[in-house]
PDB file of C-alpha atoms in Angstrom:
ATOM      1  CA  MET H   1      77.951  33.040  67.880  1.00 46.00           C
ATOM      2  CA  TRP H   2      77.697  30.607  64.964  1.00 51.00           C
ATOM      3  CA  THR H   3      76.721  27.526  66.991  1.00 66.00           C
ATOM      4  CA  HIS H   4      73.214  27.557  65.506  1.00 90.00           C
ATOM      5  CA  PRO H   5      73.482  29.179  62.060  1.00 94.00           C
ATOM      6  CA  ARG H   6      69.967  28.184  61.012  1.00 96.00           C
ATOM      7  CA  ALA H   7      68.338  29.775  64.047  1.00 97.00           C
ATOM      8  CA  ILE H   8      70.447  32.927  63.777  1.00 97.00           C
ATOM      9  CA  GLY H   9      69.768  33.130  60.046  1.00 97.00           C
ATOM     10  CA  LEU H  10      66.003  32.918  60.608  1.00 98.00           C
ATOM     11  CA  LEU H  11      66.141  35.734  63.144  1.00 97.00           C
ATOM     12  CA  ILE H  12      68.308  37.941  60.908  1.00 97.00           C
ATOM     13  CA  GLY H  13      66.138  37.234  57.855  1.00 98.00           C
ATOM     14  CA  TYR H  14      63.008  38.106  59.802  1.00 98.00           C
ATOM     15  CA  GLY H  15      64.652  41.320  60.995  1.00 97.00           C
ATOM     16  CA  LEU H  16      65.575  42.230  57.413  1.00 97.00           C
ATOM     17  CA  ASP H  17      61.968  41.701  56.344  1.00 97.00           C
ATOM     18  CA  ARG H  18      60.719  43.958  59.147  1.00 96.00           C
ATOM     19  CA  VAL H  19      63.141  46.717  58.136  1.00 95.00           C
ATOM     20  CA  PHE H  20      63.181  46.457  54.337  1.00 93.00           C
ATOM     21  CA  ALA H  21      60.081  44.349  53.486  1.00 91.00           C
ATOM     22  CA  ASP H  22      60.167  42.713  50.042  1.00 85.00           C
ATOM     23  CA  PRO H  23      62.928  43.678  47.612  1.00 76.00           C
ATOM     24  CA  ARG H  24      61.415  46.152  45.150  1.00 72.00           C
ATOM     25  CA  ARG H  25      63.508  45.005  42.217  1.00 75.00           C
ATOM     26  CA  TRP H  26      64.818  41.611  41.186  1.00 77.00           C
ATOM     27  CA  HIS H  27      62.610  39.813  43.690  1.00 84.00           C
ATOM     28  CA  PRO H  28      63.464  36.070  43.596  1.00 88.00           C
ATOM     29  CA  VAL H  29      59.817  35.071  44.133  1.00 89.00           C
ATOM     30  CA  ALA H  30      58.752  37.235  41.201  1.00 88.00           C
ATOM     31  CA  GLY H  31      61.508  35.642  39.133  1.00 91.00           C
ATOM     32  CA  PHE H  32      60.252  32.192  40.074  1.00 93.00           C
ATOM     33  CA  GLY H  33      56.722  33.224  39.118  1.00 93.00           C
ATOM     34  CA  THR H  34      57.909  34.390  35.703  1.00 94.00           C
ATOM     35  CA  THR H  35      59.742  31.098  35.166  1.00 95.00           C
ATOM     36  CA  ALA H  36      56.681  29.130  36.268  1.00 96.00           C
ATOM     37  CA  LEU H  37      54.515  31.058  33.815  1.00 95.00           C
ATOM     38  CA  HIS H  38      56.868  30.224  30.923  1.00 95.00           C
ATOM     39  CA  VAL H  39      56.897  26.544  31.910  1.00 95.00           C
ATOM     40  CA  GLU H  40      53.107  26.562  32.152  1.00 96.00           C
ATOM     41  CA  ARG H  41      52.788  27.957  28.626  1.00 95.00           C
ATOM     42  CA  VAL H  42      54.861  25.067  27.307  1.00 95.00           C
ATOM     43  CA  LEU H  43      53.328  22.267  29.401  1.00 94.00           C
ATOM     44  CA  TYR H  44      49.718  23.323  29.889  1.00 96.00           C
ATOM     45  CA  ARG H  45      47.130  20.649  29.234  1.00 95.00           C
ATOM     46  CA  ASP H  46      43.735  20.214  30.841  1.00 95.00           C
ATOM     47  CA  SER H  47      45.149  17.269  32.774  1.00 97.00           C
ATOM     48  CA  LYS H  48      45.946  16.406  36.380  1.00 96.00           C
ATOM     49  CA  ALA H  49      48.960  14.343  35.289  1.00 97.00           C
ATOM     50  CA  VAL H  50      50.521  17.185  33.326  1.00 97.00           C
ATOM     51  CA  GLY H  51      49.742  19.600  36.176  1.00 97.00           C
ATOM     52  CA  ALA H  52      51.540  17.247  38.565  1.00 97.00           C
ATOM     53  CA  VAL H  53      54.617  17.226  36.298  1.00 97.00           C
ATOM     54  CA  HIS H  54      54.495  21.030  36.197  1.00 97.00           C
ATOM     55  CA  ALA H  55      54.259  21.381  39.985  1.00 97.00           C
ATOM     56  CA  LEU H  56      56.777  18.692  40.916  1.00 97.00           C
ATOM     57  CA  THR H  57      59.335  19.926  38.383  1.00 97.00           C
ATOM     58  CA  LEU H  58      59.237  23.511  39.627  1.00 97.00           C
ATOM     59  CA  ILE H  59      59.075  22.714  43.347  1.00 98.00           C
ATOM     60  CA  GLY H  60      61.753  20.033  42.983  1.00 97.00           C
ATOM     61  CA  SER H  61      64.000  22.478  41.108  1.00 97.00           C
ATOM     62  CA  ALA H  62      63.623  25.045  43.892  1.00 97.00           C
ATOM     63  CA  ALA H  63      64.514  22.419  46.502  1.00 98.00           C
ATOM     64  CA  ALA H  64      67.509  21.275  44.433  1.00 98.00           C
ATOM     65  CA  ILE H  65      68.819  24.837  44.247  1.00 97.00           C
ATOM     66  CA  GLY H  66      68.431  25.074  48.020  1.00 98.00           C
ATOM     67  CA  ILE H  67      70.354  21.836  48.555  1.00 98.00           C
ATOM     68  CA  ALA H  68      73.184  22.874  46.233  1.00 98.00           C
ATOM     69  CA  THR H  69      73.598  26.335  47.768  1.00 97.00           C
ATOM     70  CA  SER H  70      73.384  24.931  51.309  1.00 97.00           C
ATOM     71  CA  ARG H  71      76.151  22.431  50.590  1.00 97.00           C
ATOM     72  CA  ALA H  72      78.317  25.182  49.127  1.00 97.00           C
ATOM     73  CA  ALA H  73      77.718  27.380  52.182  1.00 96.00           C
ATOM     74  CA  ALA H  74      78.457  24.504  54.552  1.00 93.00           C
ATOM     75  CA  ARG H  75      81.874  24.057  52.937  1.00 95.00           C
ATOM     76  CA  LEU H  76      82.607  27.721  53.655  1.00 95.00           C
ATOM     77  CA  GLY H  77      81.643  27.414  57.312  1.00 93.00           C
ATOM     78  CA  ALA H  78      78.875  28.404  59.718  1.00 93.00           C
ATOM     79  CA  PRO H  79      78.961  32.181  58.984  1.00 94.00           C
ATOM     80  CA  ALA H  80      78.250  31.526  55.301  1.00 96.00           C
ATOM     81  CA  ASP H  81      75.455  29.142  56.259  1.00 96.00           C
ATOM     82  CA  THR H  82      73.923  31.812  58.472  1.00 96.00           C
ATOM     83  CA  VAL H  83      74.108  34.426  55.718  1.00 97.00           C
ATOM     84  CA  LEU H  84      72.469  32.050  53.233  1.00 98.00           C
ATOM     85  CA  VAL H  85      69.596  31.204  55.601  1.00 98.00           C
ATOM     86  CA  ALA H  86      69.099  34.902  56.369  1.00 98.00           C
ATOM     87  CA  ALA H  87      69.033  35.834  52.675  1.00 97.00           C
ATOM     88  CA  ALA H  88      66.610  33.040  51.777  1.00 97.00           C
ATOM     89  CA  THR H  89      64.345  33.900  54.709  1.00 98.00           C
ATOM     90  CA  TRP H  90      64.254  37.580  53.784  1.00 96.00           C
ATOM     91  CA  ALA H  91      63.578  36.814  50.115  1.00 95.00           C
ATOM     92  CA  ALA H  92      60.773  34.370  50.931  1.00 96.00           C
ATOM     93  CA  LEU H  93      59.023  36.263  53.720  1.00 97.00           C
ATOM     94  CA  GLY H  94      56.135  38.528  52.814  1.00 95.00           C
ATOM     95  CA  GLY H  95      54.808  39.363  56.261  1.00 96.00           C
ATOM     96  CA  THR H  96      55.854  43.003  56.430  1.00 96.00           C
ATOM     97  CA  SER H  97      54.545  43.792  52.951  1.00 95.00           C
ATOM     98  CA  LEU H  98      51.287  42.050  53.908  1.00 96.00           C
ATOM     99  CA  SER H  99      50.928  44.248  56.992  1.00 94.00           C
ATOM    100  CA  ARG H 100      51.758  47.418  55.066  1.00 95.00           C
ATOM    101  CA  VAL H 101      49.199  46.726  52.347  1.00 96.00           C
ATOM    102  CA  GLY H 102      46.608  45.922  55.014  1.00 95.00           C
ATOM    103  CA  GLY H 103      47.278  49.286  56.645  1.00 94.00           C
ATOM    104  CA  GLN H 104      47.034  51.056  53.298  1.00 96.00           C
ATOM    105  CA  MET H 105      43.674  49.387  52.635  1.00 96.00           C
ATOM    106  CA  ALA H 106      42.414  50.558  56.038  1.00 94.00           C
ATOM    107  CA  ASP H 107      43.537  54.115  55.229  1.00 95.00           C
ATOM    108  CA  ARG H 108      41.659  54.103  51.930  1.00 96.00           C
ATOM    109  CA  LEU H 109      38.505  52.716  53.486  1.00 94.00           C
ATOM    110  CA  ASP H 110      38.694  55.310  56.282  1.00 93.00           C
ATOM    111  CA  ASN H 111      38.848  57.989  53.575  1.00 94.00           C
ATOM    112  CA  GLU H 112      35.947  56.359  51.670  1.00 93.00           C
ATOM    113  CA  ASP H 113      38.279  55.838  48.721  1.00 95.00           C
ATOM    114  CA  LEU H 114      36.600  52.806  47.154  1.00 94.00           C
ATOM    115  CA  VAL H 115      38.392  53.262  43.847  1.00 95.00           C
ATOM    116  CA  GLY H 116      41.763  53.173  45.595  1.00 96.00           C
ATOM    117  CA  GLY H 117      40.699  50.242  47.776  1.00 95.00           C
ATOM    118  CA  ARG H 118      39.573  48.236  44.764  1.00 95.00           C
ATOM    119  CA  ALA H 119      42.836  48.989  42.967  1.00 95.00           C
ATOM    120  CA  LEU H 120      44.795  47.776  46.006  1.00 96.00           C
ATOM    121  CA  LEU H 121      42.868  44.540  46.631  1.00 94.00           C
ATOM    122  CA  PRO H 122      44.670  42.434  43.967  1.00 91.00           C
ATOM    123  CA  SER H 123      47.843  42.920  46.024  1.00 90.00           C
ATOM    124  CA  LEU H 124      46.141  40.881  48.752  1.00 91.00           C
ATOM    125  CA  CYS H 125      43.919  38.308  47.059  1.00 87.00           C
ATOM    126  CA  GLY H 126      42.343  37.114  43.831  1.00 78.00           C
ATOM    127  CA  ARG H 127      38.785  38.301  44.428  1.00 83.00           C
ATOM    128  CA  ASP H 128      36.866  40.527  42.035  1.00 82.00           C
ATOM    129  CA  PRO H 129      37.241  44.015  43.572  1.00 88.00           C
ATOM    130  CA  GLU H 130      34.649  45.694  41.338  1.00 87.00           C
ATOM    131  CA  SER H 131      31.833  43.781  43.015  1.00 83.00           C
ATOM    132  CA  LEU H 132      32.803  44.865  46.559  1.00 88.00           C
ATOM    133  CA  ASP H 133      31.673  47.796  48.674  1.00 88.00           C
ATOM    134  CA  SER H 134      33.615  49.143  51.685  1.00 90.00           C
ATOM    135  CA  ASP H 135      32.604  46.301  54.019  1.00 87.00           C
ATOM    136  CA  GLY H 136      33.293  43.747  51.303  1.00 89.00           C
ATOM    137  CA  LEU H 137      36.771  45.145  50.768  1.00 93.00           C
ATOM    138  CA  ALA H 138      37.418  45.106  54.525  1.00 93.00           C
ATOM    139  CA  ARG H 139      36.324  41.471  54.799  1.00 93.00           C
ATOM    140  CA  ALA H 140      38.328  40.375  51.758  1.00 93.00           C
ATOM    141  CA  ALA H 141      41.449  42.138  53.033  1.00 95.00           C
ATOM    142  CA  LEU H 142      41.075  40.808  56.557  1.00 96.00           C
ATOM    143  CA  GLU H 143      40.552  37.219  55.432  1.00 95.00           C
ATOM    144  CA  SER H 144      43.565  37.514  53.166  1.00 95.00           C
ATOM    145  CA  ILE H 145      45.709  38.887  55.992  1.00 97.00           C
ATOM    146  CA  ALA H 146      44.645  36.023  58.272  1.00 97.00           C
ATOM    147  CA  GLU H 147      45.378  33.351  55.650  1.00 96.00           C
ATOM    148  CA  ASN H 148      48.583  34.915  54.351  1.00 96.00           C
ATOM    149  CA  THR H 149      50.026  35.372  57.817  1.00 98.00           C
ATOM    150  CA  SER H 150      50.427  31.614  57.610  1.00 97.00           C
ATOM    151  CA  ASP H 151      51.301  31.393  53.905  1.00 96.00           C
ATOM    152  CA  ALA H 152      53.633  34.382  53.581  1.00 95.00           C
ATOM    153  CA  ALA H 153      55.317  34.331  56.971  1.00 97.00           C
ATOM    154  CA  VAL H 154      54.764  31.464  59.408  1.00 98.00           C
ATOM    155  CA  GLY H 155      55.182  28.762  56.759  1.00 98.00           C
ATOM    156  CA  VAL H 156      58.536  30.170  55.656  1.00 98.00           C
ATOM    157  CA  LEU H 157      59.794  30.242  59.241  1.00 98.00           C
ATOM    158  CA  VAL H 158      58.559  26.755  60.140  1.00 98.00           C
ATOM    159  CA  TRP H 159      60.013  25.173  57.010  1.00 98.00           C
ATOM    160  CA  GLY H 160      63.217  27.126  57.500  1.00 98.00           C
ATOM    161  CA  ALA H 161      63.545  25.740  61.020  1.00 98.00           C
ATOM    162  CA  CYS H 162      62.837  22.170  59.913  1.00 97.00           C
ATOM    163  CA  ALA H 163      64.660  21.964  56.584  1.00 97.00           C
ATOM    164  CA  GLY H 164      66.817  25.076  56.161  1.00 97.00           C
ATOM    165  CA  VAL H 165      67.188  26.768  52.787  1.00 98.00           C
ATOM    166  CA  PRO H 166      65.831  23.802  50.750  1.00 98.00           C
ATOM    167  CA  GLY H 167      62.691  23.878  52.890  1.00 98.00           C
ATOM    168  CA  ILE H 168      62.294  27.634  52.508  1.00 98.00           C
ATOM    169  CA  LEU H 169      62.661  27.544  48.725  1.00 98.00           C
ATOM    170  CA  ALA H 170      60.434  24.502  48.225  1.00 98.00           C
ATOM    171  CA  TYR H 171      57.744  25.972  50.457  1.00 98.00           C
ATOM    172  CA  ARG H 172      57.822  29.345  48.725  1.00 97.00           C
ATOM    173  CA  ALA H 173      57.702  27.654  45.315  1.00 97.00           C
ATOM    174  CA  SER H 174      54.710  25.564  46.354  1.00 97.00           C
ATOM    175  CA  ASN H 175      52.872  28.565  47.772  1.00 95.00           C
ATOM    176  CA  THR H 176      53.574  30.667  44.676  1.00 96.00           C
ATOM    177  CA  LEU H 177      52.345  27.932  42.332  1.00 97.00           C
ATOM    178  CA  ASP H 178      49.172  27.515  44.369  1.00 95.00           C
ATOM    179  CA  ALA H 179      48.522  31.251  44.041  1.00 91.00           C
ATOM    180  CA  MET H 180      49.089  31.035  40.280  1.00 93.00           C
ATOM    181  CA  VAL H 181      47.224  27.860  39.262  1.00 95.00           C
ATOM    182  CA  GLY H 182      45.542  26.449  42.366  1.00 92.00           C
ATOM    183  CA  TYR H 183      42.104  27.834  41.486  1.00 84.00           C
ATOM    184  CA  ARG H 184      38.814  26.017  40.989  1.00 80.00           C
ATOM    185  CA  SER H 185      38.310  27.723  37.669  1.00 86.00           C
ATOM    186  CA  GLU H 186      37.569  25.857  34.454  1.00 89.00           C
ATOM    187  CA  LYS H 187      41.124  26.364  33.218  1.00 93.00           C
ATOM    188  CA  TYR H 188      42.952  25.249  36.362  1.00 94.00           C
ATOM    189  CA  LEU H 189      40.578  22.781  38.024  1.00 94.00           C
ATOM    190  CA  ARG H 190      42.633  19.820  36.790  1.00 96.00           C
ATOM    191  CA  PHE H 191      45.966  21.387  35.804  1.00 97.00           C
ATOM    192  CA  GLY H 192      46.287  23.183  39.153  1.00 96.00           C
ATOM    193  CA  TRP H 193      45.078  20.276  41.274  1.00 97.00           C
ATOM    194  CA  ALA H 194      48.540  18.951  42.138  1.00 97.00           C
ATOM    195  CA  ALA H 195      49.912  22.391  43.030  1.00 97.00           C
ATOM    196  CA  ALA H 196      46.951  23.005  45.345  1.00 96.00           C
ATOM    197  CA  ARG H 197      47.263  19.599  47.049  1.00 97.00           C
ATOM    198  CA  ILE H 198      51.037  19.941  47.544  1.00 98.00           C
ATOM    199  CA  ASP H 199      50.495  23.356  49.067  1.00 97.00           C
ATOM    200  CA  ASP H 200      47.830  21.903  51.374  1.00 97.00           C
ATOM    201  CA  VAL H 201      50.275  19.280  52.640  1.00 97.00           C
ATOM    202  CA  MET H 202      53.129  21.744  53.111  1.00 98.00           C
ATOM    203  CA  ASN H 203      50.874  24.078  55.093  1.00 97.00           C
ATOM    204  CA  LEU H 204      49.401  21.531  57.487  1.00 97.00           C
ATOM    205  CA  VAL H 205      51.871  22.318  60.279  1.00 98.00           C
ATOM    206  CA  PRO H 206      52.369  26.067  59.595  1.00 98.00           C
ATOM    207  CA  ALA H 207      48.613  26.715  59.631  1.00 98.00           C
ATOM    208  CA  ARG H 208      48.297  25.091  63.040  1.00 98.00           C
ATOM    209  CA  VAL H 209      51.302  26.986  64.353  1.00 98.00           C
ATOM    210  CA  THR H 210      49.511  30.111  63.111  1.00 98.00           C
ATOM    211  CA  GLY H 211      46.333  29.075  64.916  1.00 98.00           C
ATOM    212  CA  LEU H 212      48.189  28.500  68.171  1.00 98.00           C
ATOM    213  CA  ALA H 213      50.063  31.798  67.888  1.00 98.00           C
ATOM    214  CA  THR H 214      46.754  33.565  67.157  1.00 98.00           C
ATOM    215  CA  VAL H 215      45.272  32.151  70.354  1.00 98.00           C
ATOM    216  CA  LEU H 216      48.319  33.312  72.329  1.00 98.00           C
ATOM    217  CA  ALA H 217      48.308  36.775  70.716  1.00 98.00           C
ATOM    218  CA  ALA H 218      44.565  37.439  71.023  1.00 98.00           C
ATOM    219  CA  ARG H 219      44.860  39.483  74.215  1.00 97.00           C
ATOM    220  CA  LEU H 220      47.398  41.762  72.546  1.00 96.00           C
ATOM    221  CA  VAL H 221      44.619  43.037  70.249  1.00 95.00           C
ATOM    222  CA  HIS H 222      42.040  43.190  73.070  1.00 95.00           C
ATOM    223  CA  GLY H 223      40.579  39.878  71.955  1.00 96.00           C
ATOM    224  CA  SER H 224      39.785  36.584  73.626  1.00 97.00           C
ATOM    225  CA  PRO H 225      42.127  33.574  73.531  1.00 98.00           C
ATOM    226  CA  VAL H 226      39.175  31.425  74.593  1.00 98.00           C
ATOM    227  CA  GLU H 227      37.084  32.589  71.631  1.00 98.00           C
ATOM    228  CA  ALA H 228      40.027  32.176  69.257  1.00 98.00           C
ATOM    229  CA  ALA H 229      40.465  28.563  70.359  1.00 98.00           C
ATOM    230  CA  LYS H 230      36.706  27.940  70.335  1.00 98.00           C
ATOM    231  CA  MET H 231      36.202  29.237  66.788  1.00 98.00           C
ATOM    232  CA  TRP H 232      39.228  27.274  65.596  1.00 98.00           C
ATOM    233  CA  ARG H 233      37.782  24.085  67.038  1.00 98.00           C
ATOM    234  CA  ARG H 234      34.206  24.764  65.931  1.00 97.00           C
ATOM    235  CA  ASP H 235      34.526  26.435  62.523  1.00 97.00           C
ATOM    236  CA  ALA H 236      37.890  25.664  60.897  1.00 97.00           C
ATOM    237  CA  SER H 237      36.681  22.429  59.328  1.00 96.00           C
ATOM    238  CA  LYS H 238      33.831  24.272  57.564  1.00 94.00           C
ATOM    239  CA  HIS H 239      36.290  26.052  55.274  1.00 93.00           C
ATOM    240  CA  PRO H 240      37.068  24.352  51.932  1.00 89.00           C
ATOM    241  CA  SER H 241      40.783  24.639  52.703  1.00 92.00           C
ATOM    242  CA  PRO H 242      42.123  22.462  55.558  1.00 93.00           C
ATOM    243  CA  ASN H 243      44.629  25.205  56.391  1.00 97.00           C
ATOM    244  CA  ALA H 244      43.041  28.564  55.590  1.00 95.00           C
ATOM    245  CA  GLY H 245      40.136  27.546  57.798  1.00 96.00           C
ATOM    246  CA  VAL H 246      42.447  27.287  60.822  1.00 98.00           C
ATOM    247  CA  ALA H 247      44.011  30.705  60.255  1.00 97.00           C
ATOM    248  CA  GLU H 248      40.733  32.471  59.461  1.00 97.00           C
ATOM    249  CA  ALA H 249      38.584  30.837  62.152  1.00 98.00           C
ATOM    250  CA  SER H 250      41.110  31.498  64.922  1.00 98.00           C
ATOM    251  CA  ALA H 251      41.521  35.101  63.732  1.00 98.00           C
ATOM    252  CA  ALA H 252      37.724  35.550  63.647  1.00 98.00           C
ATOM    253  CA  GLY H 253      37.519  34.368  67.249  1.00 98.00           C
ATOM    254  CA  ALA H 254      40.475  36.469  68.374  1.00 98.00           C
ATOM    255  CA  LEU H 255      39.011  39.615  66.795  1.00 97.00           C
ATOM    256  CA  GLY H 256      35.391  38.892  67.717  1.00 97.00           C
ATOM    257  CA  LEU H 257      34.263  38.953  64.070  1.00 97.00           C
ATOM    258  CA  GLN H 258      32.370  36.854  61.562  1.00 96.00           C
ATOM    259  CA  LEU H 259      34.169  35.961  58.333  1.00 95.00           C
ATOM    260  CA  GLY H 260      33.086  33.982  55.285  1.00 90.00           C
ATOM    261  CA  GLY H 261      29.881  34.127  53.278  1.00 83.00           C
ATOM    262  CA  ARG H 262      29.393  35.006  49.621  1.00 79.00           C
ATOM    263  CA  THR H 263      32.822  35.371  47.991  1.00 73.00           C
ATOM    264  CA  GLN H 264      33.181  36.778  44.479  1.00 66.00           C
ATOM    265  CA  TYR H 265      36.201  35.663  42.468  1.00 67.00           C
ATOM    266  CA  ARG H 266      36.968  36.524  38.874  1.00 65.00           C
ATOM    267  CA  HIS H 267      36.194  32.924  37.913  1.00 60.00           C
ATOM    268  CA  GLY H 268      32.860  32.860  39.745  1.00 64.00           C
ATOM    269  CA  VAL H 269      31.096  32.963  43.105  1.00 69.00           C
ATOM    270  CA  GLU H 270      31.764  30.703  46.087  1.00 73.00           C
ATOM    271  CA  ASN H 271      29.357  30.649  49.011  1.00 76.00           C
ATOM    272  CA  ARG H 272      31.670  30.119  51.950  1.00 82.00           C
ATOM    273  CA  PRO H 273      30.434  28.989  55.374  1.00 89.00           C
ATOM    274  CA  THR H 274      30.652  31.637  58.072  1.00 94.00           C
ATOM    275  CA  LEU H 275      33.436  31.556  60.657  1.00 96.00           C
ATOM    276  CA  GLY H 276      32.974  33.206  64.052  1.00 96.00           C
ATOM    277  CA  ASP H 277      30.021  34.802  65.812  1.00 94.00           C
ATOM    278  CA  GLY H 278      30.716  38.549  65.695  1.00 91.00           C
ATOM    279  CA  ALA H 279      29.921  41.423  63.356  1.00 92.00           C
ATOM    280  CA  SER H 280      31.243  41.837  59.826  1.00 90.00           C
ATOM    281  CA  PRO H 281      34.694  43.473  59.567  1.00 92.00           C
ATOM    282  CA  THR H 282      35.234  47.199  59.176  1.00 88.00           C
ATOM    283  CA  ALA H 283      38.344  49.292  58.476  1.00 85.00           C
ATOM    284  CA  ARG H 284      38.985  49.541  62.231  1.00 88.00           C
ATOM    285  CA  ASP H 285      38.952  45.741  62.482  1.00 94.00           C
ATOM    286  CA  LEU H 286      41.389  45.612  59.585  1.00 94.00           C
ATOM    287  CA  ARG H 287      43.924  47.583  61.633  1.00 94.00           C
ATOM    288  CA  ARG H 288      43.498  45.150  64.528  1.00 96.00           C
ATOM    289  CA  ALA H 289      44.029  42.270  62.105  1.00 96.00           C
ATOM    290  CA  VAL H 290      47.304  43.837  60.925  1.00 96.00           C
ATOM    291  CA  THR H 291      48.465  44.124  64.529  1.00 97.00           C
ATOM    292  CA  LEU H 292      47.406  40.536  65.225  1.00 98.00           C
ATOM    293  CA  SER H 293      49.317  39.336  62.159  1.00 98.00           C
ATOM    294  CA  THR H 294      52.461  41.122  63.323  1.00 97.00           C
ATOM    295  CA  ARG H 295      52.242  39.614  66.810  1.00 97.00           C
ATOM    296  CA  VAL H 296      51.671  36.138  65.350  1.00 98.00           C
ATOM    297  CA  GLN H 297      54.741  36.535  63.154  1.00 98.00           C
ATOM    298  CA  GLU H 298      56.842  37.614  66.137  1.00 98.00           C
ATOM    299  CA  LEU H 299      55.768  34.603  68.191  1.00 98.00           C
ATOM    300  CA  SER H 300      56.389  32.309  65.230  1.00 98.00           C
ATOM    301  CA  VAL H 301      59.926  33.480  64.531  1.00 98.00           C
ATOM    302  CA  ILE H 302      60.852  32.965  68.191  1.00 97.00           C
ATOM    303  CA  ALA H 303      59.309  29.498  68.161  1.00 97.00           C
ATOM    304  CA  SER H 304      61.009  28.646  64.864  1.00 97.00           C
ATOM    305  CA  ALA H 305      64.416  29.739  66.126  1.00 97.00           C
ATOM    306  CA  ILE H 306      63.952  27.567  69.229  1.00 96.00           C
ATOM    307  CA  LEU H 307      62.896  24.636  67.023  1.00 97.00           C
ATOM    308  CA  ALA H 308      65.955  25.142  64.802  1.00 96.00           C
ATOM    309  CA  VAL H 309      68.217  25.057  67.869  1.00 95.00           C
ATOM    310  CA  ALA H 310      66.522  21.878  69.108  1.00 95.00           C
ATOM    311  CA  ILE H 311      66.930  20.189  65.728  1.00 94.00           C
ATOM    312  CA  GLY H 312      70.570  21.276  65.569  1.00 90.00           C
ATOM    313  CA  GLN H 313      71.268  19.926  69.054  1.00 90.00           C
ATOM    314  CA  ALA H 314      69.609  16.613  68.192  1.00 88.00           C
ATOM    315  CA  ARG H 315      71.817  16.276  65.119  1.00 84.00           C
ATOM    316  CA  ILE H 316      74.940  17.024  67.158  1.00 80.00           C
ATOM    317  CA  ARG H 317      74.008  14.367  69.727  1.00 84.00           C
ATOM    318  CA  ARG H 318      73.256  11.828  66.989  1.00 83.00           C
ATOM    319  CA  HIS H 319      76.576  12.589  65.278  1.00 79.00           C
ATOM    320  CA  ARG H 320      78.486  12.112  68.515  1.00 82.00           C
ATOM    321  CA  ARG H 321      76.842   8.742  69.139  1.00 82.00           C
ATOM    322  CA  THR H 322      77.857   7.542  65.679  1.00 72.00           C
TER     323      THR H 322
END
């Protein structure tokens, strides 16, 4: 049973996330965020160099913790390694919570509860909810679900398959820092630059895995794989993010929607290019997006487990040759 502890751990961790979602108390990611905030208060300068020190110190510390705990688990044997990978995967994944909040937003919009929808939006993204009507809330939520399917789920699984617990912790640290300081606001334009660029690099492969899984899952939400692939190819590069554009454009094609346009953040307005050719999202489309996200996550965990097995087998063969 323990021949491939990393693959088994990824599958168990994903299963724990589906059953229990995020831990409600003592969440490790929340603890990391609190630590990062304290470090920021000490280090903050309006400087790219200082921002780079901030990002590299925190991400490097997370990776170092992963390396140390992985070595300790390896000394205890494969079952301990499996348990550690499962625990790290569960702690880092946010896919089930993402889907649940998306469903709650759809419920509130169906009930014309704009006050409740606006109160819920900060759980999904950093946009200014007070400026949004029902359609604006639906679009903001749907775009966030598309992007965070990659950030909160697929990225964790891909990095877990490739680099085990150190990869999971470093990826989650990078993604959390990007969400905290990776904004184009006056305060973080320079200080958050390094965190945003590191996150871009770490998401290059996960975003494209997400795009491919979205194409494959399109029919499961009565969408078109052809349109998903077409919009990915045609529109992804229009997005200011090299990774969010892939996830959002492929989702727009799969769902037959148009995303993008005027986007109101607390720090100002960004006029985003449009992605896709369809109508603007509604609450009904939001439910389809939640289903699409779930199917993409399921495909990704299977693919990641297979990749982990392949990497493990390659290491065994290399060890035998030496």
